[in-house]
C-alpha positions as MATLAB code, in Angstrom:
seq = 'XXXXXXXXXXXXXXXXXXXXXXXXXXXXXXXXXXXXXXXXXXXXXXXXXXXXXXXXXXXXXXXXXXXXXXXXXXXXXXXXXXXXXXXXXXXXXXXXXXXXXXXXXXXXXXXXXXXXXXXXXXXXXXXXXXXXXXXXXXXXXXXXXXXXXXXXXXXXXXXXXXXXXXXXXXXXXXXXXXXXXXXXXXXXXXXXXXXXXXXXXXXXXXXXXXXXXXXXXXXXXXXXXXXXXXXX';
ca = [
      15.863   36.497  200.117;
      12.274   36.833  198.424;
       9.520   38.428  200.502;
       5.892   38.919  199.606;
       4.207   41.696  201.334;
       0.467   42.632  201.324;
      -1.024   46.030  202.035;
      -4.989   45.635  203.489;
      -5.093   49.005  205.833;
      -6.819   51.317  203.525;
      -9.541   51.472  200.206;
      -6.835   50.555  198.127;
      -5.275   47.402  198.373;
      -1.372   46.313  197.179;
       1.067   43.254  197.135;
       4.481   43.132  196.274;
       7.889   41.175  195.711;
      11.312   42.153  197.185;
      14.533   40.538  196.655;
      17.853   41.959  197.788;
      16.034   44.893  198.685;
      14.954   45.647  195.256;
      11.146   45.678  193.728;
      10.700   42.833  192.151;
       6.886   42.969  191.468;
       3.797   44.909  192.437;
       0.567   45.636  191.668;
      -2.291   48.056  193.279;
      -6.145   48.232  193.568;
      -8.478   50.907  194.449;
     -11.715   49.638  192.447;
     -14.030   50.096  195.708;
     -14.419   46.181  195.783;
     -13.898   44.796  199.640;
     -10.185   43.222  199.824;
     -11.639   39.980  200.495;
     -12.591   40.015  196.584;
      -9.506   41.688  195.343;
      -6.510   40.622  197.385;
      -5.662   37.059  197.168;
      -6.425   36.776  193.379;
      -4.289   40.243  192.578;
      -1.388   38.321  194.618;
      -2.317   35.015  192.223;
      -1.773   37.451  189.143;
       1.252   39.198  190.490;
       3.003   36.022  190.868;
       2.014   34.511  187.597;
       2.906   37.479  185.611;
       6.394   37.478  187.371;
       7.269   33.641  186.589;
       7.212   33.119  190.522;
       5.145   31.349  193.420;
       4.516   31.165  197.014;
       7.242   28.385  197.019;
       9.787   30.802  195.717;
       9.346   33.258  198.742;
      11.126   33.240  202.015;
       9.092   34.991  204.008;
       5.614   36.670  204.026;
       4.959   40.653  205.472;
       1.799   41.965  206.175;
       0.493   45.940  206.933;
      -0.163   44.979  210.941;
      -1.915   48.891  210.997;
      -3.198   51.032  211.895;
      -5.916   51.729  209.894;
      -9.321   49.528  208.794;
     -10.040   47.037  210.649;
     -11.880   44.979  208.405;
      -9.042   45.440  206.050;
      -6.348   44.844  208.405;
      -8.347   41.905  209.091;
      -8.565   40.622  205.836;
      -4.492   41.091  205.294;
      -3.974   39.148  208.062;
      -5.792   36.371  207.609;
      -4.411   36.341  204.161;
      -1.197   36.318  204.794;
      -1.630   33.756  208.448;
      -3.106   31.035  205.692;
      -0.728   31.773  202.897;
       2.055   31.201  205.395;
       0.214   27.645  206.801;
      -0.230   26.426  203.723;
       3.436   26.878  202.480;
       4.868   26.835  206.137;
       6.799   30.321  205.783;
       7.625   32.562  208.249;
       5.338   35.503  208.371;
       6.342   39.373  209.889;
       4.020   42.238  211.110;
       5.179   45.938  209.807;
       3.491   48.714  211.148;
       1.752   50.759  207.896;
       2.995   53.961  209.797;
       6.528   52.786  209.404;
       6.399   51.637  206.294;
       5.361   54.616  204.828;
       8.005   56.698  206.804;
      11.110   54.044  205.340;
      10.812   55.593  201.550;
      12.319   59.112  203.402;
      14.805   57.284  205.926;
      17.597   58.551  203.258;
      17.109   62.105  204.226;
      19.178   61.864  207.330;
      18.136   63.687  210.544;
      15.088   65.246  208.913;
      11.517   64.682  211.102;
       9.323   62.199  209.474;
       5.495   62.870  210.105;
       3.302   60.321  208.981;
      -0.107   59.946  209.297;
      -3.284   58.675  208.005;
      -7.261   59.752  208.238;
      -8.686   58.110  211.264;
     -11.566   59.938  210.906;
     -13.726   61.817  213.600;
     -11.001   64.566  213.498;
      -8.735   62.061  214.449;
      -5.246   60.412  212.270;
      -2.988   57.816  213.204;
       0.305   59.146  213.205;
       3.593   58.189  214.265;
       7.059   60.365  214.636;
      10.388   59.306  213.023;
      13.742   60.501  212.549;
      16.122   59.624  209.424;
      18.910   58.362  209.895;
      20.397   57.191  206.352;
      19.964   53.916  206.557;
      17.466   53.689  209.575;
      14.855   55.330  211.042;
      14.527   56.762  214.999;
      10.937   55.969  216.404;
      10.118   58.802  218.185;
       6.733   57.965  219.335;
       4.401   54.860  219.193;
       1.491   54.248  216.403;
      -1.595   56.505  217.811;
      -4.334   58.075  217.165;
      -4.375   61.724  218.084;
      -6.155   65.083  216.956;
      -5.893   67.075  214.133;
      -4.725   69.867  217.042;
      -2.418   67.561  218.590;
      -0.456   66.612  215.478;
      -0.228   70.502  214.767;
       1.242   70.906  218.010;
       3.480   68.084  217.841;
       4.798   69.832  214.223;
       5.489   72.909  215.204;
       7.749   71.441  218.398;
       9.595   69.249  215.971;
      13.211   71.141  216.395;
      12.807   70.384  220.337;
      11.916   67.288  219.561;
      14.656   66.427  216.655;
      16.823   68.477  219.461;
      16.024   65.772  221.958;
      17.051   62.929  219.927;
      19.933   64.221  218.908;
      20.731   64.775  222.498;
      20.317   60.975  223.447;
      22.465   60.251  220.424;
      25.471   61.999  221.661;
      25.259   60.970  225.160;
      24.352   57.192  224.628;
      27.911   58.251  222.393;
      29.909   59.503  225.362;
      28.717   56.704  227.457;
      30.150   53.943  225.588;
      33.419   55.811  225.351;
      32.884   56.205  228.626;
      33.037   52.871  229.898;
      35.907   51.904  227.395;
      38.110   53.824  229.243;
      40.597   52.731  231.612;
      39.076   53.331  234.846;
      41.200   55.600  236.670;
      40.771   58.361  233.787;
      36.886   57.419  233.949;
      37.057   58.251  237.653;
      39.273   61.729  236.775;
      36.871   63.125  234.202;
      33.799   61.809  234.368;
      33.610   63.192  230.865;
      29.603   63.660  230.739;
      30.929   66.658  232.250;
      34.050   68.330  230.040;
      32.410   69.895  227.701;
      30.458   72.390  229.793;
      33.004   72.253  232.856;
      36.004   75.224  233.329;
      39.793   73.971  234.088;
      39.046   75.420  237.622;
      36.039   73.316  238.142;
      37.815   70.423  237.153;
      40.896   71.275  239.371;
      38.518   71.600  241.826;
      36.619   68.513  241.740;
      40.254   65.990  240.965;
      42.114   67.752  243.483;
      44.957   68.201  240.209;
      46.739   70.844  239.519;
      46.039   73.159  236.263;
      49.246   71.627  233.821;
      48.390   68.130  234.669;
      44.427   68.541  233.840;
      45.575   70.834  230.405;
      47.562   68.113  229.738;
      45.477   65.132  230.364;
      42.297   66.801  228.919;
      43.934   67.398  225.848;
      44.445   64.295  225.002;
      40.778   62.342  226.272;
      38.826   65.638  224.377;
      40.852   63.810  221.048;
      40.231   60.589  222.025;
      36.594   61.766  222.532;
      36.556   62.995  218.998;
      37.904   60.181  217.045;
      35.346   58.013  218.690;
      31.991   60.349  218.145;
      33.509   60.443  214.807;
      33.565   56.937  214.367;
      29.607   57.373  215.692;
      28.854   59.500  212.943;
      28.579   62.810  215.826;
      30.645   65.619  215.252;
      31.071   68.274  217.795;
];
């Protein structure tokens, strides 16, 4: 699959060609000229230089912002007549995201990214790596210089959080794969922080019997956070 993506959201304008994930083609433009002058015929070049054309794509990406919004403007309507013409598919990608993707490989590591907004202000947007993905941990906004340094400085209770949800979205699948007379036994949201005697208490079983039993669902539990990528 081909996809040609234009960048509008800043002074410097870019295009691009992917195919199988890989770079294909790019080129980049910071000359001060408004993108209305530089984009389309940079794209023209890009494509002649690479022995391709807008008939060879399969789809058409665009920077959907934030950021100028004469530029954004611009990439838009670019990119809304490109795919008319040659009656492609076209996708919105938030500029905050894409910047945050290059880093997605440096797994469970918090992503900051963020971009002058001016008046003290930048549009930023949270993320977590995960590999081969990346956890949104807040929306695109625009917030203060002071907010963004407070946001920073909380980001092991926030990375803490998500890695939280993780492992109980985790046990809740499990959860609900098992048979449900042990579901109803161990409720096992609760094993890991629960005594034998609370659990003897709350079954009604005696101590061998819940040994016994949660011997074998804390492996069970295991193998299947493992196969989640959680170990505990």
């Amino acid at each position: 699959m081909k996809l040609l993506a234009l960048e509008s959201s800043a002074k410097a304008a870019s295009c691009a060609v992917f195919a199988g994930g890989e770079l294909l083609a790019s080129a980049w433009q910071a000359a001060g000229l408004t993108h209305s002058r530089t984009l389309l015929p940079m794209v023209e070049d890009m494509l002649k230089n690479s022995e391709l054309s807008l008939a060879d794509m399969d789809a058409l990406a665009v920077a959907a912002g934030p950021g100028s919004f004469t530029g954004l403007r611009i990439g838009m309507a670019a990119v809304k007549g490109l795919a008319w013409a040659s009656d492609k598919p076209c996708v919105p990608v938030s500029t905050l995201e894409a910047m945050a993707w290059p880093l997605a490989h440096m797994e469970d590591r918090l992503i900051v990214c963020a971009m002058d907004a001016r008046r003290k202000q930048v549009y930023n947007a949270l993320f977590l790596a995960r590999g081969d993905h990346l956890e949104r941990l807040s929306p695109d906004r625009a917030i203060s210089l002071e907010e963004l340094g407070d946001c920073v400085s909380g980001r092991e209770t926030v990375e803490t959080e998500a890695e939280n949800r993780r492992i109980e979205e985790a046990i809740s699948r499990f959860l609900w794969r098992l048979e449900e007379e042990k579901r109803n036994v161990f409720l096992l949201r609760y094993w890991y922080f629960m005594s034998i005697e609370d659990i003897c208490g709350r079954t009604g079983f005696g101590e061998s019997k819940v040994k016994s039993m949660l011997s074998r669902t804390r492996r069970k539990l295991r193998e299947n956070l493992e196969q989640e990528g959680i170990a505990l």
